[in-house]
mmCIF file of C-alpha atoms in Angstrom:
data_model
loop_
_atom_site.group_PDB
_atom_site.id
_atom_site.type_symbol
_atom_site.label_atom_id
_atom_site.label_comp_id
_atom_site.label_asym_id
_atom_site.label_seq_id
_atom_site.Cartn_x
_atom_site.Cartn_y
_atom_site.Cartn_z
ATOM 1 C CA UNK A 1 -8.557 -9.422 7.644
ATOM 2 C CA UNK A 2 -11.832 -7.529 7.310
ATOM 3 C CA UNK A 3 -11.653 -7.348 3.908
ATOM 4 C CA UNK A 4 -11.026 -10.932 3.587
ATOM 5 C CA UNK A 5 -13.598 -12.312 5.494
ATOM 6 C CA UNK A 6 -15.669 -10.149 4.078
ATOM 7 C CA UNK A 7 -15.199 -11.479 1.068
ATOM 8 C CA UNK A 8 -15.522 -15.349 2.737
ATOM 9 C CA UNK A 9 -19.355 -14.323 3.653
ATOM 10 C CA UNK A 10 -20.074 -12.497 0.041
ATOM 11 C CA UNK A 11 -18.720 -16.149 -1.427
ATOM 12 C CA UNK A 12 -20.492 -18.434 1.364
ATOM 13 C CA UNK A 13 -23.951 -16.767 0.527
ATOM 14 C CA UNK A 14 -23.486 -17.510 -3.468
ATOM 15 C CA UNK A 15 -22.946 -21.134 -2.242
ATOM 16 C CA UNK A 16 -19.302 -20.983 -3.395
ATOM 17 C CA UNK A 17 -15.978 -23.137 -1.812
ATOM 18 C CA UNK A 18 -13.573 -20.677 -1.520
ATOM 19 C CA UNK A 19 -9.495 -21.442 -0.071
ATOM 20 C CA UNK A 20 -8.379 -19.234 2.320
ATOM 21 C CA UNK A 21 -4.514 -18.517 1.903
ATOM 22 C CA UNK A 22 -2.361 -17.241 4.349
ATOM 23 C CA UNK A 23 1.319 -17.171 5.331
ATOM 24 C CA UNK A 24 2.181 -18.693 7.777
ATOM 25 C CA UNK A 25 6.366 -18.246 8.499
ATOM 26 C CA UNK A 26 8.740 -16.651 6.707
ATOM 27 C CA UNK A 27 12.382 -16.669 6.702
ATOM 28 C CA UNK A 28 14.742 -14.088 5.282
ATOM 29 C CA UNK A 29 13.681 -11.534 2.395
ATOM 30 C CA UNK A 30 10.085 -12.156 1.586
ATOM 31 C CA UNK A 31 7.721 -9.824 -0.370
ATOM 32 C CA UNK A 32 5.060 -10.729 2.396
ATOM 33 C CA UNK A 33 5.129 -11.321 5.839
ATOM 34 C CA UNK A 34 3.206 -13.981 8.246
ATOM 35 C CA UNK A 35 -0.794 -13.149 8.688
ATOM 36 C CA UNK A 36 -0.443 -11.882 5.210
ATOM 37 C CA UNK A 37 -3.688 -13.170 3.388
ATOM 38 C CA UNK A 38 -5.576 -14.058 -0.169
ATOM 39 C CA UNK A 39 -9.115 -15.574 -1.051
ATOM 40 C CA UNK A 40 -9.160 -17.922 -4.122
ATOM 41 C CA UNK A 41 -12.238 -19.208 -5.902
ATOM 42 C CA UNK A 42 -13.053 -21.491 -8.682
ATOM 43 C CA UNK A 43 -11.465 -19.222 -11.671
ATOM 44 C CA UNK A 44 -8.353 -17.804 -9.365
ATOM 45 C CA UNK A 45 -7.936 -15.034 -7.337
ATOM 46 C CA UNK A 46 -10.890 -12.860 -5.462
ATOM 47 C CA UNK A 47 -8.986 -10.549 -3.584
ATOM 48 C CA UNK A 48 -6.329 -9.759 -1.191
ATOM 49 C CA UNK A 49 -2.653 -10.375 -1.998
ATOM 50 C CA UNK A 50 0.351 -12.937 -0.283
ATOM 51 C CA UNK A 51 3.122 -10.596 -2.512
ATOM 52 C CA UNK A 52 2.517 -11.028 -5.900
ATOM 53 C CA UNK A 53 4.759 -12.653 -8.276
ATOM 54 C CA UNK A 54 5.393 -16.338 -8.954
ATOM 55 C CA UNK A 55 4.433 -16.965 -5.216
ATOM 56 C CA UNK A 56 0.879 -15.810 -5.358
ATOM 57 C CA UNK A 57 0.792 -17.231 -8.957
ATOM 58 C CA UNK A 58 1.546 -20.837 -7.771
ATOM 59 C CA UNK A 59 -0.356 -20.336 -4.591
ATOM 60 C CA UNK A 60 -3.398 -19.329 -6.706
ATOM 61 C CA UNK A 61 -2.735 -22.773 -9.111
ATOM 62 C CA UNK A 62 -2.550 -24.780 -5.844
ATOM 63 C CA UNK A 63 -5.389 -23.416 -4.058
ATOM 64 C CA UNK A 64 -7.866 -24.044 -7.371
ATOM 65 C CA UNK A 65 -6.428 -27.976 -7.518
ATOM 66 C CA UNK A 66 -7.150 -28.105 -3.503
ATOM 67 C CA UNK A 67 -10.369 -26.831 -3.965
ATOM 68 C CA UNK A 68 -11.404 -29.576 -6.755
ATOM 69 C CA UNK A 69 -10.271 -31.964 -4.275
ATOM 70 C CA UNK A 70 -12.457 -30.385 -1.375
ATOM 71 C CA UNK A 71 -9.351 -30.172 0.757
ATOM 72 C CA UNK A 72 -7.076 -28.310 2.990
ATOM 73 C CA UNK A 73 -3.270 -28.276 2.427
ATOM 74 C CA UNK A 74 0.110 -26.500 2.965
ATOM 75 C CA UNK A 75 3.261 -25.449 0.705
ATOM 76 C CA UNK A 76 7.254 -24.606 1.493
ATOM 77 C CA UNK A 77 8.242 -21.798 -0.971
ATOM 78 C CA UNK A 78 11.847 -21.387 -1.407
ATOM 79 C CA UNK A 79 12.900 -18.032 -2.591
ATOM 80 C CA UNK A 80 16.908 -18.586 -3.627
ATOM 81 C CA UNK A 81 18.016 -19.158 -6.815
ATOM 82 C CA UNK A 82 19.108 -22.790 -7.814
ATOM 83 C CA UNK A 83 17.241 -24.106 -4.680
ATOM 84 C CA UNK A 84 15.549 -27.694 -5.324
ATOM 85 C CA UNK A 85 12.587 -26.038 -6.380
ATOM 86 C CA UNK A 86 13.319 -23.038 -8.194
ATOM 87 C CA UNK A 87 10.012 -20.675 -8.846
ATOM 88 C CA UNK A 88 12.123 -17.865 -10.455
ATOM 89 C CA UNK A 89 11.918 -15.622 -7.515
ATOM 90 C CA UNK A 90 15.773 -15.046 -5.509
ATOM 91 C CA UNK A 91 14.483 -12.654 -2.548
ATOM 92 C CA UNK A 92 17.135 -15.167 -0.476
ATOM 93 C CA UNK A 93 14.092 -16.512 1.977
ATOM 94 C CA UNK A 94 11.443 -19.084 2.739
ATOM 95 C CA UNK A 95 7.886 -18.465 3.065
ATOM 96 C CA UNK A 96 5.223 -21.364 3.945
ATOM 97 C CA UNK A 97 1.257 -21.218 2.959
ATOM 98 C CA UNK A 98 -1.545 -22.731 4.625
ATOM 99 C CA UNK A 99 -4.392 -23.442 2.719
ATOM 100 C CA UNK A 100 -7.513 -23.651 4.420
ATOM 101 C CA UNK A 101 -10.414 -25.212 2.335
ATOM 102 C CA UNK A 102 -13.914 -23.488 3.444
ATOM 103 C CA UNK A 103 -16.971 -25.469 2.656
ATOM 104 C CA UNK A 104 -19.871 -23.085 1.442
ATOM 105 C CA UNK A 105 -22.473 -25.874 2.287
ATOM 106 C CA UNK A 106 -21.416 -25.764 6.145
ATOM 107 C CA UNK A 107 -23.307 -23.324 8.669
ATOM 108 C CA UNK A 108 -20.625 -23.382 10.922
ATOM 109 C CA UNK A 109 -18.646 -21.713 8.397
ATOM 110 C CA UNK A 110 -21.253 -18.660 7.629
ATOM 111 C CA UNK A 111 -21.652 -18.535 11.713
ATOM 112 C CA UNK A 112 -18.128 -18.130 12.246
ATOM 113 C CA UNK A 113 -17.398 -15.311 8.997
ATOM 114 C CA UNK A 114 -20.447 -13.198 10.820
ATOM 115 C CA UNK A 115 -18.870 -13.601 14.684
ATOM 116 C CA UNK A 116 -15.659 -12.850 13.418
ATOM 117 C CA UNK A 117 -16.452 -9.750 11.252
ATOM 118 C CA UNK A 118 -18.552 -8.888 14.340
ATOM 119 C CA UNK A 119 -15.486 -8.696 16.350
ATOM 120 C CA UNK A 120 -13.874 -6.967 14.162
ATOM 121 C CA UNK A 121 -16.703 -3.691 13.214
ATOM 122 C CA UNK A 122 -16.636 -3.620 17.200
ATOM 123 C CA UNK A 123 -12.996 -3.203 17.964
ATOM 124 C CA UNK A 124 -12.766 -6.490 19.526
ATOM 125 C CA UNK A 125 -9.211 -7.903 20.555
ATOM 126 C CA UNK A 126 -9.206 -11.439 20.269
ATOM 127 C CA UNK A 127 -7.020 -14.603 18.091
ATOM 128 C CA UNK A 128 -7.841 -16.130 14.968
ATOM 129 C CA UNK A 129 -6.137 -19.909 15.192
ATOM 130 C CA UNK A 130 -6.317 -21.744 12.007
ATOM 131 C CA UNK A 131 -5.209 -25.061 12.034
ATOM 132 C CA UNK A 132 -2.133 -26.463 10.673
ATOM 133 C CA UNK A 133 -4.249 -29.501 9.289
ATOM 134 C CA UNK A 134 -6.685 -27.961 7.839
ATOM 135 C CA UNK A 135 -9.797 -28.562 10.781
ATOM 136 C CA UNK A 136 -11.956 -26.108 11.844
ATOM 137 C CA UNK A 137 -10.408 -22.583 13.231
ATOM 138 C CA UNK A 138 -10.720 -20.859 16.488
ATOM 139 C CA UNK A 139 -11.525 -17.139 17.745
ATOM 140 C CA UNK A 140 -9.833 -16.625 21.129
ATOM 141 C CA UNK A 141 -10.321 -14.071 23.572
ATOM 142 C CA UNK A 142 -7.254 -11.885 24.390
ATOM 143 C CA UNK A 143 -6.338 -14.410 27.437
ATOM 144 C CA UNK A 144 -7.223 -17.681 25.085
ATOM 145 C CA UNK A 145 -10.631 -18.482 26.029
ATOM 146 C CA UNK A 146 -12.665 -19.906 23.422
ATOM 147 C CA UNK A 147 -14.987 -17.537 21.486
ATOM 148 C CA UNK A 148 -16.300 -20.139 19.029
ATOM 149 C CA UNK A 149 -14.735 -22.792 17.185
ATOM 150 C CA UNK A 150 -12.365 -25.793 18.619
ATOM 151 C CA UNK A 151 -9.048 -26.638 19.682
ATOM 152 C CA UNK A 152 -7.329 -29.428 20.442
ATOM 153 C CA UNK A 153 -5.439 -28.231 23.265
ATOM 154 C CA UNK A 154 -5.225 -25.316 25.093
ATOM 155 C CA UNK A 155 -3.534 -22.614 23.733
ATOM 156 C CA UNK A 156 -1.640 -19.422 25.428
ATOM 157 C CA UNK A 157 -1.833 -16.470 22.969
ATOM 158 C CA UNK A 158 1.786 -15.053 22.239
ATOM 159 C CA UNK A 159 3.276 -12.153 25.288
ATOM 160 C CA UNK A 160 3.209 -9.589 22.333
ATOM 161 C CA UNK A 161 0.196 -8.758 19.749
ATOM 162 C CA UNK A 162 2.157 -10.538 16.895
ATOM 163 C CA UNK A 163 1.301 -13.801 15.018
ATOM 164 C CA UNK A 164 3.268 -17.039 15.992
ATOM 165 C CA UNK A 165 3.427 -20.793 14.278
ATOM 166 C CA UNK A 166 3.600 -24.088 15.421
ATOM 167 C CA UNK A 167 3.092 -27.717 14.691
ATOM 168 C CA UNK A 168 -0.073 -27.703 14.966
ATOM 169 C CA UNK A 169 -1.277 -24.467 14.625
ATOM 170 C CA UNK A 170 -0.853 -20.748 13.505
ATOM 171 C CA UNK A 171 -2.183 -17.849 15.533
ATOM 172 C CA UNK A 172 -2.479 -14.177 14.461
ATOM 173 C CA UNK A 173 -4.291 -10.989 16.328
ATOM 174 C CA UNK A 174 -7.251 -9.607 15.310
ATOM 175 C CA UNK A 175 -6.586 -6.035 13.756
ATOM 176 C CA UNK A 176 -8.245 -3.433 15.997
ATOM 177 C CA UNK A 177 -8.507 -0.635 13.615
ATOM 178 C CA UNK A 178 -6.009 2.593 14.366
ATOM 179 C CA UNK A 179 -8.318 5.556 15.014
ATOM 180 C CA UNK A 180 -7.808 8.368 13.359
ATOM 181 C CA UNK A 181 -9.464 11.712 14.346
ATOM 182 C CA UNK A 182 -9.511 14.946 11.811
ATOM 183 C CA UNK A 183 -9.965 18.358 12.841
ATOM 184 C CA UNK A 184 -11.982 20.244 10.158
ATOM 185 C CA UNK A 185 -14.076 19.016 6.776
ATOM 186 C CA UNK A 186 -13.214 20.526 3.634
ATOM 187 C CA UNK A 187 -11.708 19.560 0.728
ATOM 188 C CA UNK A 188 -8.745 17.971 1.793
ATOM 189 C CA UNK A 189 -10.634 16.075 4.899
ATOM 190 C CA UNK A 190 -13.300 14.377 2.125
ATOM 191 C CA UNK A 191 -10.685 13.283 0.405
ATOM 192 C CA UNK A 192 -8.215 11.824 3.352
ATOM 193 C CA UNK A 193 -11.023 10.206 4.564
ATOM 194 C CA UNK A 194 -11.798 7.032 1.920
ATOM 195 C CA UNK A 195 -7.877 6.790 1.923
ATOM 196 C CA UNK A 196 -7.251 5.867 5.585
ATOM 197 C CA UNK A 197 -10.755 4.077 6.077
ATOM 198 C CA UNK A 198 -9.024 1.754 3.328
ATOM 199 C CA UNK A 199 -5.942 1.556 5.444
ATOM 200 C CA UNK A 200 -6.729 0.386 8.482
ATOM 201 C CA UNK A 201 -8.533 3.165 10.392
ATOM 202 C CA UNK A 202 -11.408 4.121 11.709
ATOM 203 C CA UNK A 203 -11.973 7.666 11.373
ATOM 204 C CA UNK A 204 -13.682 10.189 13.324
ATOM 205 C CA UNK A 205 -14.862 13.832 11.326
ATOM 206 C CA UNK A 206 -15.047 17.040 13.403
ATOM 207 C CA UNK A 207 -15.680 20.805 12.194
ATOM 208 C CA UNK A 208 -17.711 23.864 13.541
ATOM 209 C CA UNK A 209 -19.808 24.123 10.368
ATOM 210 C CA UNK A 210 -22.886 22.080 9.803
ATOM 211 C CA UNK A 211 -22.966 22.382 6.230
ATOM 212 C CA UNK A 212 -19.732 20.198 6.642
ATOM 213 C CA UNK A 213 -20.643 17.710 9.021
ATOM 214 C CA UNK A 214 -23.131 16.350 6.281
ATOM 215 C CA UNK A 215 -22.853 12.405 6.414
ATOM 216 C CA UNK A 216 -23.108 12.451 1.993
ATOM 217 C CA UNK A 217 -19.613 14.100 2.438
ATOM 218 C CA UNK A 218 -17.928 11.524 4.571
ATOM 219 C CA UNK A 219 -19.754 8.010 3.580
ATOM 220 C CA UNK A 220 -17.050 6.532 4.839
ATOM 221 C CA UNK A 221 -16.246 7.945 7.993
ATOM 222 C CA UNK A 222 -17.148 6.395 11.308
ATOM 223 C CA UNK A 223 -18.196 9.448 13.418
ATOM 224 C CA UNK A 224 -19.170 12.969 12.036
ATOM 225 C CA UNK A 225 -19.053 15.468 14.688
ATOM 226 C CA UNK A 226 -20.551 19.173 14.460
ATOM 227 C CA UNK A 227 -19.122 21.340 17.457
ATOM 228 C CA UNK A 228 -16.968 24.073 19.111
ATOM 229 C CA UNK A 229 -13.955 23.967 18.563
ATOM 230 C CA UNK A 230 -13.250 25.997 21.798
ATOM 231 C CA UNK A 231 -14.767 22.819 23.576
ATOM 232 C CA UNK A 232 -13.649 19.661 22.248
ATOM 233 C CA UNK A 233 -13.877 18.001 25.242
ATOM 234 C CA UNK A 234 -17.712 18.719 25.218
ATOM 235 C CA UNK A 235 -17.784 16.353 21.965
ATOM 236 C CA UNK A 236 -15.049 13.869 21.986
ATOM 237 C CA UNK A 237 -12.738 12.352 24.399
ATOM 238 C CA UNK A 238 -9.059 11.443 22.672
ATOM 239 C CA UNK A 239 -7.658 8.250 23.608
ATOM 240 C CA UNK A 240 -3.559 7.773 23.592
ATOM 241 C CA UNK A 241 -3.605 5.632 20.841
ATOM 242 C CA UNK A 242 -5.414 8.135 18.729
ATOM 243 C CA UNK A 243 -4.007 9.841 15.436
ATOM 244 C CA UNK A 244 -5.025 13.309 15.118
ATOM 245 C CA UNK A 245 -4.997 15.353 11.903
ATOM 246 C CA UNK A 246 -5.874 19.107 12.059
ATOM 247 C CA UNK A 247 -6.818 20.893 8.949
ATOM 248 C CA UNK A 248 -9.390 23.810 9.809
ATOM 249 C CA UNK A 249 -10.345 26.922 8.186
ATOM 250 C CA UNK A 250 -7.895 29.373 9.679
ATOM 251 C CA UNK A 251 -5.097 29.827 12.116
ATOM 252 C CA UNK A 252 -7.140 30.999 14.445
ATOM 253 C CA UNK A 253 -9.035 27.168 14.848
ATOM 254 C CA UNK A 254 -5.802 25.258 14.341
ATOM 255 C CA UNK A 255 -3.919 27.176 17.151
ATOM 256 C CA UNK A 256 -7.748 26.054 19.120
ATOM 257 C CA UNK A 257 -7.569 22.623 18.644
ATOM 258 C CA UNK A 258 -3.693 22.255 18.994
ATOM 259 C CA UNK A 259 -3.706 24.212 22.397
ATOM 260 C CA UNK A 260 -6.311 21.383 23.343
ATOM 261 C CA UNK A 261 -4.723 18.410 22.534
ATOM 262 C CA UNK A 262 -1.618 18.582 22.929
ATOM 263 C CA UNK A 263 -1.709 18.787 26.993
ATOM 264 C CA UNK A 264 -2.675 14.781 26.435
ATOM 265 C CA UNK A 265 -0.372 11.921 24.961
ATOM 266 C CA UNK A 266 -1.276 11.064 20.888
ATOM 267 C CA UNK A 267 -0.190 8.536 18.782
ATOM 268 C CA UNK A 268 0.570 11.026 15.929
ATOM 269 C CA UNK A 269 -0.461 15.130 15.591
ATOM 270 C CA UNK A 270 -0.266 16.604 12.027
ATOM 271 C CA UNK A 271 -1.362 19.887 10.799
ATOM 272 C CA UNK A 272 -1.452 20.963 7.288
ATOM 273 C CA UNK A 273 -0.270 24.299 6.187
ATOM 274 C CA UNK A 274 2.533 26.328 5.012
ATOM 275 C CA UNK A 275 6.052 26.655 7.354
ATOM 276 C CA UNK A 276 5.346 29.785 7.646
ATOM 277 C CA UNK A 277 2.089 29.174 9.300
ATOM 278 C CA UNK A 278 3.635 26.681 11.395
ATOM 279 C CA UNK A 279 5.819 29.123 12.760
ATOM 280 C CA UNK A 280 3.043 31.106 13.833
ATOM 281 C CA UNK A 281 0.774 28.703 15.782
ATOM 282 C CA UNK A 282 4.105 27.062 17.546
ATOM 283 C CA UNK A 283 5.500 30.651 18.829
ATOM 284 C CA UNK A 284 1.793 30.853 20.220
ATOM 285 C CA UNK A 285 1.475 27.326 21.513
ATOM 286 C CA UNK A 286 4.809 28.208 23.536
ATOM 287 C CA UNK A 287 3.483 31.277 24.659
ATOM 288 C CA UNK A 288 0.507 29.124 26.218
ATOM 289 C CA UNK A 289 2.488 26.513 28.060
ATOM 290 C CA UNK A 290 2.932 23.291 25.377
ATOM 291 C CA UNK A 291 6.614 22.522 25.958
ATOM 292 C CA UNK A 292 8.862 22.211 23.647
ATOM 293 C CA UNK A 293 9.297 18.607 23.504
ATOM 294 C CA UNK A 294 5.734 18.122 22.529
ATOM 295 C CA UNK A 295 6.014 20.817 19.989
ATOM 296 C CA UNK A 296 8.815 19.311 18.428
ATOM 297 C CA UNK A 297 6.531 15.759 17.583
ATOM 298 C CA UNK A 298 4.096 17.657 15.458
ATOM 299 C CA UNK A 299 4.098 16.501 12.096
ATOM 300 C CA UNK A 300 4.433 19.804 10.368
ATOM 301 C CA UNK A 301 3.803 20.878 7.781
ATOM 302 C CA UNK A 302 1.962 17.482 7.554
ATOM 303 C CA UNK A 303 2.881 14.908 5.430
ATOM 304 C CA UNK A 304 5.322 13.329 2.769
ATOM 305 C CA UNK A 305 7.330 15.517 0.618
ATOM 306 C CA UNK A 306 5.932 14.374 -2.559
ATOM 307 C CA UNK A 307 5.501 18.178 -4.071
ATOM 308 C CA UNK A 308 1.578 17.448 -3.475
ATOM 309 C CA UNK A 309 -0.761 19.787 -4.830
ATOM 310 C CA UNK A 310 -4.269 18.774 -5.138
ATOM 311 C CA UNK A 311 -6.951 17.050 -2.386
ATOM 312 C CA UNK A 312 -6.238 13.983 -3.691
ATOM 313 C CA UNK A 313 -2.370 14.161 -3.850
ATOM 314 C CA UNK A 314 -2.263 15.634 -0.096
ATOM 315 C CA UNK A 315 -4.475 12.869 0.912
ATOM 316 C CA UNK A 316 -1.735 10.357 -0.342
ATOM 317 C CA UNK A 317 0.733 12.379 1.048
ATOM 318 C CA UNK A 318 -0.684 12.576 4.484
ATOM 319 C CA UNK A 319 -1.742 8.830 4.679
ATOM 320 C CA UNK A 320 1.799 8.073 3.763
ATOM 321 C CA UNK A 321 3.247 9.601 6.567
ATOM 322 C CA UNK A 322 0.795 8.303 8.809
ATOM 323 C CA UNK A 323 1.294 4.728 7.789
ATOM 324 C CA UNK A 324 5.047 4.834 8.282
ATOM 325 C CA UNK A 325 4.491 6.312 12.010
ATOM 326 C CA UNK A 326 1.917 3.445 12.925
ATOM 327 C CA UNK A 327 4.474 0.662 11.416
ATOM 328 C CA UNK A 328 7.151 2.586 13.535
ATOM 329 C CA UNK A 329 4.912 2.865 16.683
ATOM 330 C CA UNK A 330 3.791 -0.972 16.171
ATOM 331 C CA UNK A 331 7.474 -1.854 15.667
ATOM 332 C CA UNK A 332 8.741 -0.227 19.172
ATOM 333 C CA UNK A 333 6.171 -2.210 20.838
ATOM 334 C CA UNK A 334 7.257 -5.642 19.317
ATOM 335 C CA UNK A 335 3.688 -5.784 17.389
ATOM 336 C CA UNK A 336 5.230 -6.931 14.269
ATOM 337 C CA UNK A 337 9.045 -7.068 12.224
ATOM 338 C CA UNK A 338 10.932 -4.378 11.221
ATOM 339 C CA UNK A 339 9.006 -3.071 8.185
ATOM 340 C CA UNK A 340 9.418 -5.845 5.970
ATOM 341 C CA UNK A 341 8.760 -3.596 2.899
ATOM 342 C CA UNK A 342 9.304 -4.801 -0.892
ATOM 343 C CA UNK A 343 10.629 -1.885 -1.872
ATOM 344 C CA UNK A 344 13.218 -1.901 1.042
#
């Protein structure tokens, strides 16, 4: 959604219309699922993505004729072979599009792109509502007070963070970013971080060295912390929900920040390095106390087994895993469907 709106204000300043596309429902096997989003301009596509394929193609056609006509709109795909309308794609579901014309010439529209990427740099929680007709969205707070924009009637936000559709409206969460917090800055750190900042987190930098806790080396981290790592809690207080990543240099500073944060519930722990090292640090982190069970949820060593070699390839690797644990996480908690992956 950042991205997306993001992209709304970049367009709104040039003076350009722009149609905002989102799904709204699906049914059955879809490449995308509801809250998924794309920005169309005058000559097609700007960015973001509703699955690709003859879906996004026709969406894209339909969004450029809408925005000729200056108007809002909505579509039915059907996604079965032989179906009335047949757009060469058999997934075996349904997926419907809302297509919500933005005005460049407006203010209102430019004041609500900057609250609602304010929300979202700060963390916010809150609802987007856009309107099944096409009128002017909403931003709700968490218990459905207005923020800005208008509704028609009163609306009570879904029990569970997850988008929900109705007559007259569709309402979706506002992503608060996952925050992801990594032990140590070399090589592999600099390039994890761009990854997950890309991927829905916010991410936090800590190492003992100065010369790595230069800014130039993470311009895309949130936070850059310089500090002992025999005192975390002198420099940063982890939060439940947090995703932790340690990657030091040594044993000897992994086995430090492990024996630290691990007497606390985490979202996710990884630690890079070989099984053998692993080994090492978990006979000592039983020695010290950590029971078993919380040994046991370390991700290590970290990551997918792709056979990764370089920076880069461990970055992927890592930010694969990571991704599959927050859909996991976000799936136990009713947050969204079961996966709803492509490719499975």
């Amino acid at each position: 959604m950042n991205t997306i709106f993001m992209g709304i204000s970049k367009e709104l300043k040039e003076h350009r219309d722009v149609m905002l596309i989102t799904i709204v429902s699906k049914s059955g096997s879809s490449p995308r699922g509801a809250g998924a989003q794309m920005l169309v301009g005058e000559h097609g596509r700007i960015l973001g993505t509703i699955g690709g394929g003859a879906v996004e193609r026709r969406s894209e056609e339909m969004a450029q004729a809408l925005l000729r006509d200056r108007r809002s709109g909505d579509h039915e795909f059907l996604l079965r072979q032989n179906s009335g309308e047949d757009i060469g794609m058999v997934c075996g579901g349904d997926v419907s599009v809302l297509f919500q014309f933005i005005d460049s010439e407006k203010q209102e529209w430019k004041d609500f792109t900057d609250r609602l990427l304010s929300l979202l740099s700060s963390h916010h929680p809150g609802w987007l509502v856009l309107h099944m007709d096409g009128s002017f969205p909403a931003l709700l707070e968490t218990d459905g007070r207005e923020i800005m924009g208008t509704c028609a009637e009163p609306i009570q936000p879904p029990a569970e963070n997850k988008w929900e559709k109705t007559e007259s409206y569709f309402i979706m969460p506002l992503p608060v970013l996952s925050h992801a917090v990594i032990f140590g800055g070399g090589h592999c750190s600099q390039a994890l971080v761009p990854v997950l900042s890309r991927i829905g987190f916010c991410v936090t930098v800590m190492d003992n060295r100065p010369e790595l806790c230069d800014p130039k080396l993470f311009p895309e981290a949130d936070e850059i912390i310089c500090g002992d790592y025999l005192k975390l809690s002198d420099h940063i207080e982890l939060q439940a929900s947090d995703y932790v990543v340690v990657m030091t240099n040594g044993h000897s500073h992994d086995f430090e920040v492990q024996e630290q944060i691990l007497r606390k519930p985490l979202a996710y722990v990884g630690v890079i390095g070989s099984q053998r090292k692993t080994d090492f640090i978990n006979r000592k982190l039983r020695e010290s106390g950590i029971p078993e069970e919380v040994i046991s949820r370390i991700h290590a060593p970290i990551g997918t087994k792709i056979k990764a070699v370089t920076p880069e390839e461990i970055a992927i690797s890592i930010a694969g895993e990571m991704i599959y644990e927050r859909a996991l996480l976000r799936e136990s908690r009713g947050m969204e469907a079961p996966h709803g992956c492509p490719m499975h």
